[in-house]
Amino acid sequence: MPASRDERAVYFRADDIAPLECLDAVYTRQVFAPHFHEEYVVNTLTAGAQRYRYHGSSHVAGVGALVLINPGEAHTGAAAHAQGWAYCGMYPAASLLQRLASEMAGRAVTPYFRETVIVDPALSRELVGLHRLLREVADPLTRESALYAVFGQVLRRHMNVREQTPALAHTAVERARQILADRLAEPVSLQELAEAVGLSPWHLSRSFRQRFGLPPVAWRNQLRVARAKVWLAQGRAVSEVASQLGFADQPHLTRAFRATLGVTPGGYQRGLRGAAQPAG
């Protein structure tokens, strides 16, 4: 494992074939605060070991293990090995796995991971190979074929499905979450939010954390980071993204981005540009 000065976090996307983000990462001292992804998380440990909290419990994943997390579920991240951890990260959009699962099931279903740490060396190797192929091979037929073959195995081996139903009932915390999402750049107060959904500020904060794993302010900040990532991938300037999403200034965005993703906004964009054209 490299020394801490050699930490890296290089992102690239495979949007030419599917809504999928990938990450090549090595961390030694990085500590991830509680955060969530709007996508599924499918990480394959290639060196060292990682420790993280998820669903109220501590988990450790080592070489050959998969770290699997459903969209919107809060978790942390830190080293569980003296020399840190390295992994190939893959973040398929919820729409991608829902479509694939529905095609396989022959009806509309929503897949979800039933366990978070899975020791599956064979699938781990398949995912690492897919990660490398998506970065290095340009042929779309080859890329698509590999993507669907490997994620088909992920679905068959380690995911359950539930029938797709209409939107969740509009409970108070669901309404509060939607208000925060709709007014993402606005300085909404807890009192204002609580009044809008008919709860006391204390009750809303407690119920929100129980439902989503983060209090309203932390959830709002993490969604800002998730949306910033989308805008940065589109090539928008870091300063523009910071101002449009309600960050106090560009350094505020940089601190939040690095705490969540292990890389600065500028580093994220440079990584995407560097990996934009796979080798032929």
mmCIF file of C-alpha atoms in Angstrom:
data_model
loop_
_atom_site.group_PDB
_atom_site.id
_atom_site.type_symbol
_atom_site.label_atom_id
_atom_site.label_comp_id
_atom_site.label_asym_id
_atom_site.label_seq_id
_atom_site.Cartn_x
_atom_site.Cartn_y
_atom_site.Cartn_z
ATOM 1 C CA MET A 1 0.000 0.000 0.000
ATOM 2 C CA PRO A 2 1.306 3.496 -0.771
ATOM 3 C CA ALA A 3 2.163 5.993 1.945
ATOM 4 C CA SER A 4 -0.407 8.625 2.859
ATOM 5 C CA ARG A 5 1.107 11.142 0.476
ATOM 6 C CA ASP A 6 0.136 8.797 -2.346
ATOM 7 C CA GLU A 7 -3.582 8.807 -1.548
ATOM 8 C CA ARG A 8 -5.658 9.053 -4.685
ATOM 9 C CA ALA A 9 -9.279 9.316 -5.725
ATOM 10 C CA VAL A 10 -9.773 9.307 -9.493
ATOM 11 C CA TYR A 11 -13.331 9.311 -10.834
ATOM 12 C CA PHE A 12 -14.529 8.474 -14.324
ATOM 13 C CA ARG A 13 -17.933 7.901 -15.909
ATOM 14 C CA ALA A 14 -19.358 5.396 -18.383
ATOM 15 C CA ASP A 15 -22.330 7.498 -19.422
ATOM 16 C CA ASP A 16 -21.905 6.555 -23.071
ATOM 17 C CA ILE A 17 -23.461 3.180 -22.194
ATOM 18 C CA ALA A 18 -25.228 3.695 -18.843
ATOM 19 C CA PRO A 19 -25.577 6.162 -15.933
ATOM 20 C CA LEU A 20 -22.578 4.840 -14.005
ATOM 21 C CA GLU A 21 -19.751 6.507 -12.111
ATOM 22 C CA CYS A 22 -16.536 4.689 -11.204
ATOM 23 C CA LEU A 23 -13.750 5.434 -8.750
ATOM 24 C CA ASP A 24 -10.150 4.240 -8.363
ATOM 25 C CA ALA A 25 -9.183 5.043 -4.765
ATOM 26 C CA VAL A 26 -6.416 4.547 -2.224
ATOM 27 C CA TYR A 27 -6.868 6.045 1.247
ATOM 28 C CA THR A 28 -4.687 5.901 4.331
ATOM 29 C CA ARG A 29 -5.800 8.735 6.608
ATOM 30 C CA GLN A 30 -9.053 9.797 4.958
ATOM 31 C CA VAL A 31 -12.066 9.678 7.295
ATOM 32 C CA PHE A 32 -15.493 10.002 5.702
ATOM 33 C CA ALA A 33 -18.163 11.732 7.756
ATOM 34 C CA PRO A 34 -21.692 10.274 7.618
ATOM 35 C CA HIS A 35 -22.956 10.733 4.081
ATOM 36 C CA PHE A 36 -25.058 9.062 1.411
ATOM 37 C CA HIS A 37 -25.073 8.508 -2.344
ATOM 38 C CA GLU A 38 -28.081 8.882 -4.584
ATOM 39 C CA GLU A 39 -26.755 5.858 -6.489
ATOM 40 C CA TYR A 40 -26.128 2.275 -5.377
ATOM 41 C CA VAL A 41 -22.640 1.631 -3.972
ATOM 42 C CA VAL A 42 -20.721 -1.431 -5.233
ATOM 43 C CA ASN A 43 -17.142 -1.219 -3.955
ATOM 44 C CA THR A 44 -14.526 -3.971 -4.289
ATOM 45 C CA LEU A 45 -11.650 -3.962 -1.782
ATOM 46 C CA THR A 46 -8.308 -4.596 -3.490
ATOM 47 C CA ALA A 47 -5.876 -3.884 -0.621
ATOM 48 C CA GLY A 48 -5.962 -3.253 3.118
ATOM 49 C CA ALA A 49 -9.276 -3.023 4.956
ATOM 50 C CA GLN A 50 -12.063 -0.493 5.505
ATOM 51 C CA ARG A 51 -14.232 0.129 8.555
ATOM 52 C CA TYR A 52 -17.562 1.930 8.377
ATOM 53 C CA ARG A 53 -20.805 2.445 10.278
ATOM 54 C CA TYR A 54 -24.040 1.592 8.508
ATOM 55 C CA HIS A 55 -27.541 0.962 9.876
ATOM 56 C CA GLY A 56 -26.269 1.574 13.401
ATOM 57 C CA SER A 57 -23.543 -1.097 13.300
ATOM 58 C CA SER A 58 -19.807 -1.175 12.566
ATOM 59 C CA HIS A 59 -18.613 -3.234 9.601
ATOM 60 C CA VAL A 60 -15.163 -4.209 8.319
ATOM 61 C CA ALA A 61 -14.357 -5.241 4.747
ATOM 62 C CA GLY A 62 -11.030 -6.645 3.562
ATOM 63 C CA VAL A 63 -9.471 -7.787 0.291
ATOM 64 C CA GLY A 64 -11.898 -9.688 -1.909
ATOM 65 C CA ALA A 65 -14.965 -8.333 -0.113
ATOM 66 C CA LEU A 66 -17.716 -6.234 -1.633
ATOM 67 C CA VAL A 67 -19.165 -3.203 0.155
ATOM 68 C CA LEU A 68 -22.798 -2.853 -0.931
ATOM 69 C CA ILE A 69 -25.029 0.069 0.054
ATOM 70 C CA ASN A 70 -28.468 1.092 -1.152
ATOM 71 C CA PRO A 71 -29.221 4.618 -2.438
ATOM 72 C CA GLY A 72 -29.859 7.267 0.172
ATOM 73 C CA GLU A 73 -28.545 5.234 3.127
ATOM 74 C CA ALA A 74 -26.055 7.034 5.373
ATOM 75 C CA HIS A 75 -22.659 5.507 6.164
ATOM 76 C CA THR A 76 -19.136 6.518 7.176
ATOM 77 C CA GLY A 77 -15.674 5.285 6.103
ATOM 78 C CA ALA A 78 -12.166 4.923 7.540
ATOM 79 C CA ALA A 79 -9.144 2.647 7.480
ATOM 80 C CA ALA A 80 -9.230 -0.656 9.363
ATOM 81 C CA HIS A 81 -5.632 -1.495 8.396
ATOM 82 C CA ALA A 82 -2.364 0.209 9.321
ATOM 83 C CA GLN A 83 -1.708 1.056 5.668
ATOM 84 C CA GLY A 84 -5.240 2.084 4.740
ATOM 85 C CA TRP A 85 -7.417 0.591 2.032
ATOM 86 C CA ALA A 86 -7.811 0.579 -1.722
ATOM 87 C CA TYR A 87 -10.850 -0.223 -3.815
ATOM 88 C CA CYS A 88 -12.532 -0.116 -7.184
ATOM 89 C CA GLY A 89 -15.735 1.832 -6.674
ATOM 90 C CA MET A 90 -18.814 1.622 -8.880
ATOM 91 C CA TYR A 91 -21.919 3.770 -8.430
ATOM 92 C CA PRO A 92 -24.735 2.675 -10.769
ATOM 93 C CA ALA A 93 -27.730 4.997 -10.903
ATOM 94 C CA ALA A 94 -30.871 3.659 -9.256
ATOM 95 C CA SER A 95 -32.611 3.795 -12.640
ATOM 96 C CA LEU A 96 -29.981 1.481 -14.158
ATOM 97 C CA LEU A 97 -30.338 -1.340 -11.621
ATOM 98 C CA GLN A 98 -34.120 -0.935 -11.454
ATOM 99 C CA ARG A 99 -34.328 -1.347 -15.210
ATOM 100 C CA LEU A 100 -32.000 -4.339 -15.263
ATOM 101 C CA ALA A 101 -33.785 -6.025 -12.348
ATOM 102 C CA SER A 102 -37.186 -5.436 -13.971
ATOM 103 C CA GLU A 103 -35.968 -6.885 -17.267
ATOM 104 C CA MET A 104 -34.680 -9.974 -15.447
ATOM 105 C CA ALA A 105 -37.862 -10.368 -13.367
ATOM 106 C CA GLY A 106 -40.286 -9.658 -16.207
ATOM 107 C CA ARG A 107 -42.148 -7.081 -14.121
ATOM 108 C CA ALA A 108 -41.524 -3.730 -12.444
ATOM 109 C CA VAL A 109 -39.383 -4.285 -9.349
ATOM 110 C CA THR A 110 -36.924 -2.324 -7.203
ATOM 111 C CA PRO A 111 -33.737 -4.155 -6.160
ATOM 112 C CA TYR A 112 -32.038 -3.702 -2.785
ATOM 113 C CA PHE A 113 -28.955 -5.167 -1.163
ATOM 114 C CA ARG A 114 -29.810 -7.499 1.702
ATOM 115 C CA GLU A 115 -26.287 -7.486 3.204
ATOM 116 C CA THR A 116 -23.590 -4.804 3.214
ATOM 117 C CA VAL A 117 -20.315 -6.788 3.379
ATOM 118 C CA ILE A 118 -20.129 -9.797 1.067
ATOM 119 C CA VAL A 119 -17.092 -12.040 0.672
ATOM 120 C CA ASP A 120 -17.355 -13.209 -2.938
ATOM 121 C CA PRO A 121 -13.840 -13.451 -4.447
ATOM 122 C CA ALA A 122 -15.081 -14.606 -7.862
ATOM 123 C CA LEU A 123 -17.500 -11.687 -8.273
ATOM 124 C CA SER A 124 -14.904 -9.348 -6.815
ATOM 125 C CA ARG A 125 -12.537 -10.303 -9.639
ATOM 126 C CA GLU A 126 -15.323 -9.818 -12.189
ATOM 127 C CA LEU A 127 -16.046 -6.314 -10.885
ATOM 128 C CA VAL A 128 -12.368 -5.336 -10.873
ATOM 129 C CA GLY A 129 -12.120 -6.581 -14.459
ATOM 130 C CA LEU A 130 -15.213 -4.613 -15.464
ATOM 131 C CA HIS A 131 -13.810 -1.501 -13.784
ATOM 132 C CA ARG A 132 -10.578 -1.814 -15.795
ATOM 133 C CA LEU A 133 -12.428 -2.562 -19.038
ATOM 134 C CA LEU A 134 -14.672 0.486 -18.717
ATOM 135 C CA ARG A 135 -11.618 2.660 -18.218
ATOM 136 C CA GLU A 136 -9.494 1.230 -21.018
ATOM 137 C CA VAL A 137 -11.784 -0.114 -23.783
ATOM 138 C CA ALA A 138 -13.761 2.169 -26.105
ATOM 139 C CA ASP A 139 -15.860 -0.338 -28.089
ATOM 140 C CA PRO A 140 -19.488 0.165 -26.924
ATOM 141 C CA LEU A 141 -20.615 -3.411 -27.606
ATOM 142 C CA THR A 142 -17.773 -4.778 -25.484
ATOM 143 C CA ARG A 143 -18.468 -2.255 -22.715
ATOM 144 C CA GLU A 144 -22.220 -2.842 -22.628
ATOM 145 C CA SER A 145 -21.904 -6.615 -22.776
ATOM 146 C CA ALA A 146 -19.510 -6.677 -19.835
ATOM 147 C CA LEU A 147 -21.556 -4.194 -17.823
ATOM 148 C CA TYR A 148 -24.807 -6.150 -18.082
ATOM 149 C CA ALA A 149 -23.148 -9.517 -17.570
ATOM 150 C CA VAL A 150 -21.405 -8.472 -14.345
ATOM 151 C CA PHE A 151 -24.242 -6.454 -12.840
ATOM 152 C CA GLY A 152 -26.609 -9.265 -13.753
ATOM 153 C CA GLN A 153 -24.492 -11.439 -11.438
ATOM 154 C CA VAL A 154 -24.615 -8.789 -8.718
ATOM 155 C CA LEU A 155 -28.418 -8.807 -8.920
ATOM 156 C CA ARG A 156 -28.774 -12.588 -8.978
ATOM 157 C CA ARG A 157 -26.335 -13.259 -6.148
ATOM 158 C CA HIS A 158 -26.774 -10.453 -3.668
ATOM 159 C CA MET A 159 -29.945 -8.446 -4.213
ATOM 160 C CA ASN A 160 -33.578 -8.948 -3.303
ATOM 161 C CA VAL A 161 -36.392 -7.184 -5.102
ATOM 162 C CA ARG A 162 -39.622 -5.559 -3.994
ATOM 163 C CA GLU A 163 -42.580 -4.727 -6.194
ATOM 164 C CA GLN A 164 -42.586 -1.159 -7.459
ATOM 165 C CA THR A 165 -45.366 0.820 -5.814
ATOM 166 C CA PRO A 166 -46.580 4.412 -6.060
ATOM 167 C CA ALA A 167 -44.559 7.040 -4.247
ATOM 168 C CA LEU A 168 -44.147 6.650 -0.506
ATOM 169 C CA ALA A 169 -46.982 7.976 1.627
ATOM 170 C CA HIS A 170 -46.467 11.639 2.365
ATOM 171 C CA THR A 171 -45.474 11.298 6.008
ATOM 172 C CA ALA A 172 -44.175 14.369 7.798
ATOM 173 C CA VAL A 173 -40.514 13.416 7.423
ATOM 174 C CA GLU A 174 -40.982 12.520 3.747
ATOM 175 C CA ARG A 175 -42.573 15.928 3.172
ATOM 176 C CA ALA A 176 -39.714 17.591 5.046
ATOM 177 C CA ARG A 177 -37.175 15.756 2.935
ATOM 178 C CA GLN A 178 -38.919 16.862 -0.254
ATOM 179 C CA ILE A 179 -39.043 20.484 0.911
ATOM 180 C CA LEU A 180 -35.300 20.425 1.565
ATOM 181 C CA ALA A 181 -34.664 18.883 -1.861
ATOM 182 C CA ASP A 182 -36.909 21.410 -3.616
ATOM 183 C CA ARG A 183 -35.350 24.380 -1.792
ATOM 184 C CA LEU A 184 -31.812 23.065 -1.751
ATOM 185 C CA ALA A 185 -30.016 26.408 -2.063
ATOM 186 C CA GLU A 186 -32.308 28.302 0.314
ATOM 187 C CA PRO A 187 -31.604 28.948 4.030
ATOM 188 C CA VAL A 188 -34.621 27.019 5.365
ATOM 189 C CA SER A 189 -34.823 27.032 9.185
ATOM 190 C CA LEU A 190 -35.722 23.983 11.276
ATOM 191 C CA GLN A 191 -38.651 25.931 12.744
ATOM 192 C CA GLU A 192 -39.963 26.767 9.281
ATOM 193 C CA LEU A 193 -39.551 23.186 8.140
ATOM 194 C CA ALA A 194 -41.294 21.822 11.229
ATOM 195 C CA GLU A 195 -44.235 24.188 10.839
ATOM 196 C CA ALA A 196 -44.616 23.178 7.196
ATOM 197 C CA VAL A 197 -45.056 19.494 8.121
ATOM 198 C CA GLY A 198 -46.918 19.906 11.401
ATOM 199 C CA LEU A 199 -44.273 18.740 13.879
ATOM 200 C CA SER A 200 -42.232 20.396 16.583
ATOM 201 C CA PRO A 201 -38.603 21.143 15.638
ATOM 202 C CA TRP A 202 -37.371 18.576 18.182
ATOM 203 C CA HIS A 203 -39.755 15.874 16.961
ATOM 204 C CA LEU A 204 -38.928 16.545 13.310
ATOM 205 C CA SER A 205 -35.167 16.434 13.901
ATOM 206 C CA ARG A 206 -35.441 13.179 15.865
ATOM 207 C CA SER A 207 -37.830 11.489 13.402
ATOM 208 C CA PHE A 208 -35.850 12.653 10.372
ATOM 209 C CA ARG A 209 -32.646 11.167 11.759
ATOM 210 C CA GLN A 210 -34.365 7.877 12.555
ATOM 211 C CA ARG A 211 -35.734 7.645 8.999
ATOM 212 C CA PHE A 212 -32.750 8.854 6.967
ATOM 213 C CA GLY A 213 -29.750 8.315 9.252
ATOM 214 C CA LEU A 214 -28.852 12.026 9.352
ATOM 215 C CA PRO A 215 -30.458 15.125 10.894
ATOM 216 C CA PRO A 216 -32.084 17.528 8.403
ATOM 217 C CA VAL A 217 -29.119 19.914 8.149
ATOM 218 C CA ALA A 218 -26.606 17.119 7.499
ATOM 219 C CA TRP A 219 -28.948 15.441 4.975
ATOM 220 C CA ARG A 220 -29.406 18.774 3.163
ATOM 221 C CA ASN A 221 -25.643 19.325 3.047
ATOM 222 C CA GLN A 222 -25.015 15.845 1.685
ATOM 223 C CA LEU A 223 -27.632 16.327 -1.034
ATOM 224 C CA ARG A 224 -25.898 19.583 -1.956
ATOM 225 C CA VAL A 225 -22.659 17.632 -2.416
ATOM 226 C CA ALA A 226 -24.433 14.983 -4.505
ATOM 227 C CA ARG A 227 -25.946 17.648 -6.762
ATOM 228 C CA ALA A 228 -22.615 19.492 -6.934
ATOM 229 C CA LYS A 229 -21.034 16.318 -8.274
ATOM 230 C CA VAL A 230 -23.596 16.170 -11.086
ATOM 231 C CA TRP A 231 -23.021 19.802 -12.056
ATOM 232 C CA LEU A 232 -19.236 19.486 -11.890
ATOM 233 C CA ALA A 233 -19.416 16.449 -14.166
ATOM 234 C CA GLN A 234 -21.271 18.658 -16.650
ATOM 235 C CA GLY A 235 -18.279 21.015 -16.665
ATOM 236 C CA ARG A 236 -19.679 23.873 -14.597
ATOM 237 C CA ALA A 237 -17.186 26.083 -12.753
ATOM 238 C CA VAL A 238 -16.582 25.267 -9.095
ATOM 239 C CA SER A 239 -17.409 28.830 -8.030
ATOM 240 C CA GLU A 240 -20.713 28.743 -9.907
ATOM 241 C CA VAL A 241 -21.680 25.406 -8.367
ATOM 242 C CA ALA A 242 -20.876 26.675 -4.880
ATOM 243 C CA SER A 243 -22.989 29.801 -5.242
ATOM 244 C CA GLN A 244 -25.947 28.099 -6.959
ATOM 245 C CA LEU A 245 -26.242 25.324 -4.357
ATOM 246 C CA GLY A 246 -26.166 27.464 -1.239
ATOM 247 C CA PHE A 247 -22.601 26.950 -0.060
ATOM 248 C CA ALA A 248 -21.168 29.932 1.807
ATOM 249 C CA ASP A 249 -18.262 30.142 -0.641
ATOM 250 C CA GLN A 250 -15.998 27.955 -2.769
ATOM 251 C CA PRO A 251 -13.842 26.764 0.176
ATOM 252 C CA HIS A 252 -17.038 25.638 1.928
ATOM 253 C CA LEU A 253 -17.915 23.463 -1.065
ATOM 254 C CA THR A 254 -14.350 22.148 -1.225
ATOM 255 C CA ARG A 255 -14.370 21.094 2.442
ATOM 256 C CA ALA A 256 -17.756 19.381 2.158
ATOM 257 C CA PHE A 257 -16.839 17.692 -1.127
ATOM 258 C CA ARG A 258 -13.554 16.317 0.189
ATOM 259 C CA ALA A 259 -15.122 15.069 3.431
ATOM 260 C CA THR A 260 -17.714 13.124 1.438
ATOM 261 C CA LEU A 261 -15.802 12.006 -1.653
ATOM 262 C CA GLY A 262 -12.139 12.141 -0.652
ATOM 263 C CA VAL A 263 -11.220 14.534 -3.446
ATOM 264 C CA THR A 264 -11.579 18.265 -4.131
ATOM 265 C CA PRO A 265 -14.110 19.530 -6.701
ATOM 266 C CA GLY A 266 -11.264 20.501 -9.042
ATOM 267 C CA GLY A 267 -9.598 17.114 -8.593
ATOM 268 C CA TYR A 268 -12.902 15.402 -9.367
ATOM 269 C CA GLN A 269 -13.269 17.338 -12.612
ATOM 270 C CA ARG A 270 -9.650 16.687 -13.635
ATOM 271 C CA GLY A 271 -10.144 12.971 -13.076
ATOM 272 C CA LEU A 272 -13.241 12.938 -15.260
ATOM 273 C CA ARG A 273 -11.452 14.803 -18.048
ATOM 274 C CA GLY A 274 -8.457 12.481 -17.853
ATOM 275 C CA ALA A 275 -10.618 9.383 -18.190
ATOM 276 C CA ALA A 276 -13.105 10.789 -20.705
ATOM 277 C CA GLN A 277 -11.686 8.837 -23.646
ATOM 278 C CA PRO A 278 -10.965 5.134 -23.055
ATOM 279 C CA ALA A 279 -8.151 3.688 -25.093
ATOM 280 C CA GLY A 280 -9.101 1.951 -28.294
#
